[in-house]
Amino acid sequence: MSLQVTFNTVIEQHLTTEGRLVLGLSGGMDSRVLLELMVNFARSREVDCIAVHVHHGLSANADLWAQRCRDWCQSLNVPLMIEHVQVEQDGQSLEERARQLRYAILRPYIHNNDLLLTGHHADDQLETLLLALKRGSGPKGLSSMALAMPFGHGQLVRPLLSVTRDDIEQYAQQQNLEWNEDESNQDPRFDRNFLRHHIVPQLAKRWPHIQQASLRTAQLCYEQESLLDELLAEPFAQALSSDLSLDIETLIKVSEKVRMRLLRMWLEHLSVRMPSREQLKLIWQQVALAQADANPQLQLEQAQVRRFQGRLYLVRQWQSLQTWQQSLTLDSPLLLPDGLGTIHLRPMASGQLSLAALSQAELRVTFEPQGLSAHPAERVHSRKLKKLFQEYGIPSWLRRRTPIILCGEQVVAVGDLFIDRQFTGQDCELVWDKLQQIV
């Protein structure tokens, strides 16, 4: 089967009539071939397509690579967006941090029903499987890379996952394509490069079909993992709260094996790099089962696991919002910082706020409760916001991530917790849309 037929078959299985094709274009051989295949498909099917190049600046040739991507896309009449990022290791490997940043940059480009295309192939899958074995991973790690998976508002698709690197190189040479050669790909200090240049060629020489065998292994592990998730979907839903915390009492009632699985499902649901088996045990023993008066926490690679009022929370390293404030206009949604969604004061007949009261002074949003007091409509007395946060059971780390709406210097409302008595009415509604919220 030709590369173009393979590509077309995969895309036709996942693309809807409303979706676009979005290519993550590094300019390396794999993505350069994918660019050609995407353009051929898009022209024959009248589908919109774009490319995004992430400029990491890690190589002296980074500017040249970006320019070549620009030239290729211009010759093919494909819109290209170039995004510049600065990679900081933050305790992680440079390769891992660059990968995370790349996907973070690509995510906003994926609109409803769009497909993000990446050039991963069968040799990449074998390398990923071997790296999982090196780490001592279970079936989840051995399932490696999926052909398609949810991403942003669409899907991430790897159309060449069943194709070998040799097949891709043969196509590139037949089409007289040029591509960028990343010098870091030759550095054997990186585990993946060591496997690529020293281990996989020997394995393929001894067992020519090992790439396809690794694909079957990954698929079987994926199916097993999917079955477990399906069987445990109901208890997981019972343990998971609307604020994405996990109920400890529910976990106590199940067996240790089910408990560990539910913890894994929770962390995966929050898009956290899966911790080791020992770290999972520590989450349960040192955080969930800590003394009632303790304030336990366990540091993972990307976040902390903490406990509050019988629930486990994942706490990321957020930016400080202490000085952030913004004017708020009626019937105009305000985008909140750091992925906290939007705030919208919407006039409507069945609301809980008074338009007349809101018109007395300028409206604004802040996240700093220091010095502010409020009188919730359902309470008898006014209290400091610090006390009200405690009474409403808001974890300490979320108290400066809850938007406070002010009219002049008076508190109108605090997130979706309460409305101040002075501003209650029936002709305006407050909506905190958390759909964009990054937990």
Tab-separated table of N, CA and C in Angstrom, residues 22-25 34 52-56 83 85 87 95-110 115-121 124 128 144-147 149-153 155-159 161 192 271 273 302 438:
chain	number	residue	atom	x	y	z
A	22	VAL	N	-4.513	20.124	10.584
A	22	VAL	CA	-3.498	21.012	11.155
A	22	VAL	C	-2.236	20.177	11.353
A	23	LEU	N	-1.168	20.562	10.671
A	23	LEU	CA	0.070	19.791	10.731
A	23	LEU	C	1.077	20.446	11.652
A	24	GLY	N	1.593	19.663	12.607
A	24	GLY	CA	2.725	20.117	13.397
A	24	GLY	C	3.990	19.914	12.573
A	25	LEU	N	4.500	20.993	11.981
A	25	LEU	CA	5.575	20.915	10.988
A	25	LEU	C	6.918	21.304	11.608
A	34	LEU	N	4.782	14.350	5.524
A	34	LEU	CA	3.384	14.512	5.928
A	34	LEU	C	2.783	15.766	5.303
A	52	VAL	N	1.747	24.450	11.469
A	52	VAL	CA	2.270	25.241	12.588
A	52	VAL	C	3.690	24.765	12.876
A	53	HIS	N	4.633	25.695	12.864
A	53	HIS	CA	6.026	25.380	13.174
A	53	HIS	C	6.383	26.001	14.525
A	54	VAL	N	6.859	25.188	15.457
A	54	VAL	CA	7.257	25.678	16.773
A	54	VAL	C	8.764	25.894	16.769
A	55	HIS	N	9.165	27.139	16.937
A	55	HIS	CA	10.572	27.555	16.904
A	55	HIS	C	11.098	27.515	18.330
A	56	HIS	N	11.844	26.443	18.680
A	56	HIS	CA	12.333	26.284	20.047
A	56	HIS	C	13.583	27.114	20.320
A	83	GLU	N	5.515	29.790	15.718
A	83	GLU	CA	5.407	30.147	17.133
A	83	GLU	C	6.788	30.017	17.783
A	85	VAL	N	9.078	29.812	21.145
A	85	VAL	CA	8.996	29.459	22.565
A	85	VAL	C	10.404	29.393	23.128
A	87	VAL	N	12.550	27.312	25.881
A	87	VAL	CA	12.483	26.058	26.634
A	87	VAL	C	13.317	26.177	27.900
A	95	GLU	N	14.382	17.426	26.224
A	95	GLU	CA	13.530	16.810	25.212
A	95	GLU	C	12.072	16.767	25.675
A	96	GLU	N	11.845	16.377	26.927
A	96	GLU	CA	10.483	16.276	27.458
A	96	GLU	C	9.837	17.646	27.581
A	97	ARG	N	10.593	18.641	28.065
A	97	ARG	CA	10.037	19.979	28.213
A	97	ARG	C	9.684	20.578	26.863
A	98	ALA	N	10.543	20.370	25.859
A	98	ALA	CA	10.262	20.880	24.516
A	98	ALA	C	9.002	20.230	23.954
A	99	ARG	N	8.842	18.937	24.209
A	99	ARG	CA	7.638	18.237	23.729
A	99	ARG	C	6.381	18.808	24.370
A	100	GLN	N	6.427	19.045	25.682
A	100	GLN	CA	5.264	19.599	26.372
A	100	GLN	C	4.903	20.978	25.835
A	101	LEU	N	5.914	21.818	25.643
A	101	LEU	CA	5.663	23.158	25.119
A	101	LEU	C	5.084	23.103	23.712
A	102	ARG	N	5.592	22.193	22.917
A	102	ARG	CA	5.118	22.072	21.537
A	102	ARG	C	3.624	21.760	21.508
A	103	TYR	N	3.192	20.806	22.317
A	103	TYR	CA	1.770	20.467	22.326
A	103	TYR	C	0.924	21.580	22.942
A	104	ALA	N	1.472	22.287	23.927
A	104	ALA	CA	0.745	23.421	24.513
A	104	ALA	C	0.524	24.515	23.481
A	105	ILE	N	1.518	24.733	22.605
A	105	ILE	CA	1.394	25.738	21.544
A	105	ILE	C	0.390	25.289	20.489
A	106	LEU	N	0.392	24.011	20.167
A	106	LEU	CA	-0.475	23.498	19.106
A	106	LEU	C	-1.942	23.431	19.515
A	107	ARG	N	-2.199	23.223	20.815
A	107	ARG	CA	-3.569	22.987	21.277
A	107	ARG	C	-4.567	24.074	20.855
A	108	PRO	N	-4.255	25.377	21.006
A	108	PRO	CA	-5.253	26.398	20.620
A	108	PRO	C	-5.595	26.413	19.134
A	109	TYR	N	-4.767	25.827	18.302
A	109	TYR	CA	-5.050	25.803	16.868
A	109	TYR	C	-6.075	24.737	16.490
A	110	ILE	N	-6.369	23.833	17.414
A	110	ILE	CA	-7.286	22.724	17.110
A	110	ILE	C	-8.702	23.122	17.496
A	115	LEU	N	-8.223	17.970	13.015
A	115	LEU	CA	-7.257	16.903	13.273
A	115	LEU	C	-5.852	17.491	13.316
A	116	LEU	N	-5.143	17.258	14.420
A	116	LEU	CA	-3.731	17.609	14.497
A	116	LEU	C	-2.933	16.415	13.997
A	117	LEU	N	-2.105	16.628	12.989
A	117	LEU	CA	-1.333	15.548	12.388
A	117	LEU	C	0.117	15.616	12.847
A	118	THR	N	0.660	14.489	13.288
A	118	THR	CA	2.077	14.400	13.622
A	118	THR	C	2.692	13.239	12.848
A	119	GLY	N	4.011	13.291	12.644
A	119	GLY	CA	4.677	12.350	11.755
A	119	GLY	C	5.208	11.099	12.415
A	120	HIS	N	4.692	10.699	13.564
A	120	HIS	CA	5.181	9.483	14.226
A	120	HIS	C	4.929	8.253	13.355
A	121	HIS	N	5.886	7.335	13.373
A	121	HIS	CA	5.804	6.145	12.525
A	121	HIS	C	6.119	4.893	13.337
A	124	ASP	N	9.195	4.878	15.570
A	124	ASP	CA	8.959	5.677	16.783
A	124	ASP	C	8.192	4.850	17.819
A	128	THR	N	9.372	3.890	21.532
A	128	THR	CA	8.551	4.242	22.694
A	128	THR	C	8.270	3.011	23.556
A	144	SER	N	1.892	2.595	24.476
A	144	SER	CA	2.660	3.564	23.687
A	144	SER	C	1.759	4.632	23.067
A	145	MET	N	1.916	4.854	21.755
A	145	MET	CA	1.191	5.944	21.095
A	145	MET	C	-0.046	5.413	20.376
A	146	ALA	N	-1.168	6.095	20.561
A	146	ALA	CA	-2.409	5.707	19.883
A	146	ALA	C	-2.438	6.281	18.471
A	147	LEU	N	-3.114	5.580	17.565
A	147	LEU	CA	-3.295	6.099	16.213
A	147	LEU	C	-4.057	7.415	16.248
A	149	MET	N	-6.332	10.113	19.196
A	149	MET	CA	-6.734	10.381	20.568
A	149	MET	C	-7.303	11.792	20.658
A	150	PRO	N	-8.192	12.054	21.634
A	150	PRO	CA	-8.733	13.410	21.782
A	150	PRO	C	-7.620	14.419	22.050
A	151	PHE	N	-7.755	15.605	21.464
A	151	PHE	CA	-6.764	16.657	21.661
A	151	PHE	C	-7.438	17.995	21.411
A	152	GLY	N	-7.373	18.890	22.417
A	152	GLY	CA	-8.040	20.178	22.279
A	152	GLY	C	-9.516	19.971	22.008
A	153	HIS	N	-10.027	20.641	20.967
A	153	HIS	CA	-11.437	20.468	20.579
A	153	HIS	C	-11.575	19.470	19.439
A	155	GLN	N	-8.959	16.065	17.488
A	155	GLN	CA	-8.200	14.843	17.728
A	155	GLN	C	-6.754	15.007	17.269
A	156	LEU	N	-5.855	14.260	17.914
A	156	LEU	CA	-4.487	14.114	17.437
A	156	LEU	C	-4.428	12.798	16.681
A	157	VAL	N	-3.971	12.841	15.439
A	157	VAL	CA	-3.933	11.651	14.590
A	157	VAL	C	-2.513	11.454	14.072
A	158	ARG	N	-2.081	10.191	14.063
A	158	ARG	CA	-0.749	9.835	13.562
A	158	ARG	C	-0.939	8.942	12.335
A	159	PRO	N	-1.090	9.533	11.153
A	159	PRO	CA	-1.464	8.760	9.957
A	159	PRO	C	-0.412	7.752	9.498
A	161	LEU	N	1.596	5.840	11.494
A	161	LEU	CA	2.043	5.019	12.611
A	161	LEU	C	2.336	3.576	12.190
A	192	ARG	N	16.362	8.037	23.266
A	192	ARG	CA	15.685	7.677	22.019
A	192	ARG	C	16.684	7.593	20.856
A	271	SER	N	-4.390	15.022	33.002
A	271	SER	CA	-3.278	15.176	32.051
A	271	SER	C	-1.930	15.340	32.746
A	273	ARG	N	1.686	13.649	33.915
A	273	ARG	CA	2.606	12.549	33.610
A	273	ARG	C	2.521	11.519	34.737
A	302	GLN	N	5.053	17.518	37.968
A	302	GLN	CA	4.369	18.689	37.430
A	302	GLN	C	3.456	19.390	38.424
A	438	ILE	N	-7.888	25.455	33.127
A	438	ILE	CA	-6.815	24.475	33.198
A	438	ILE	C	-6.603	24.146	34.668
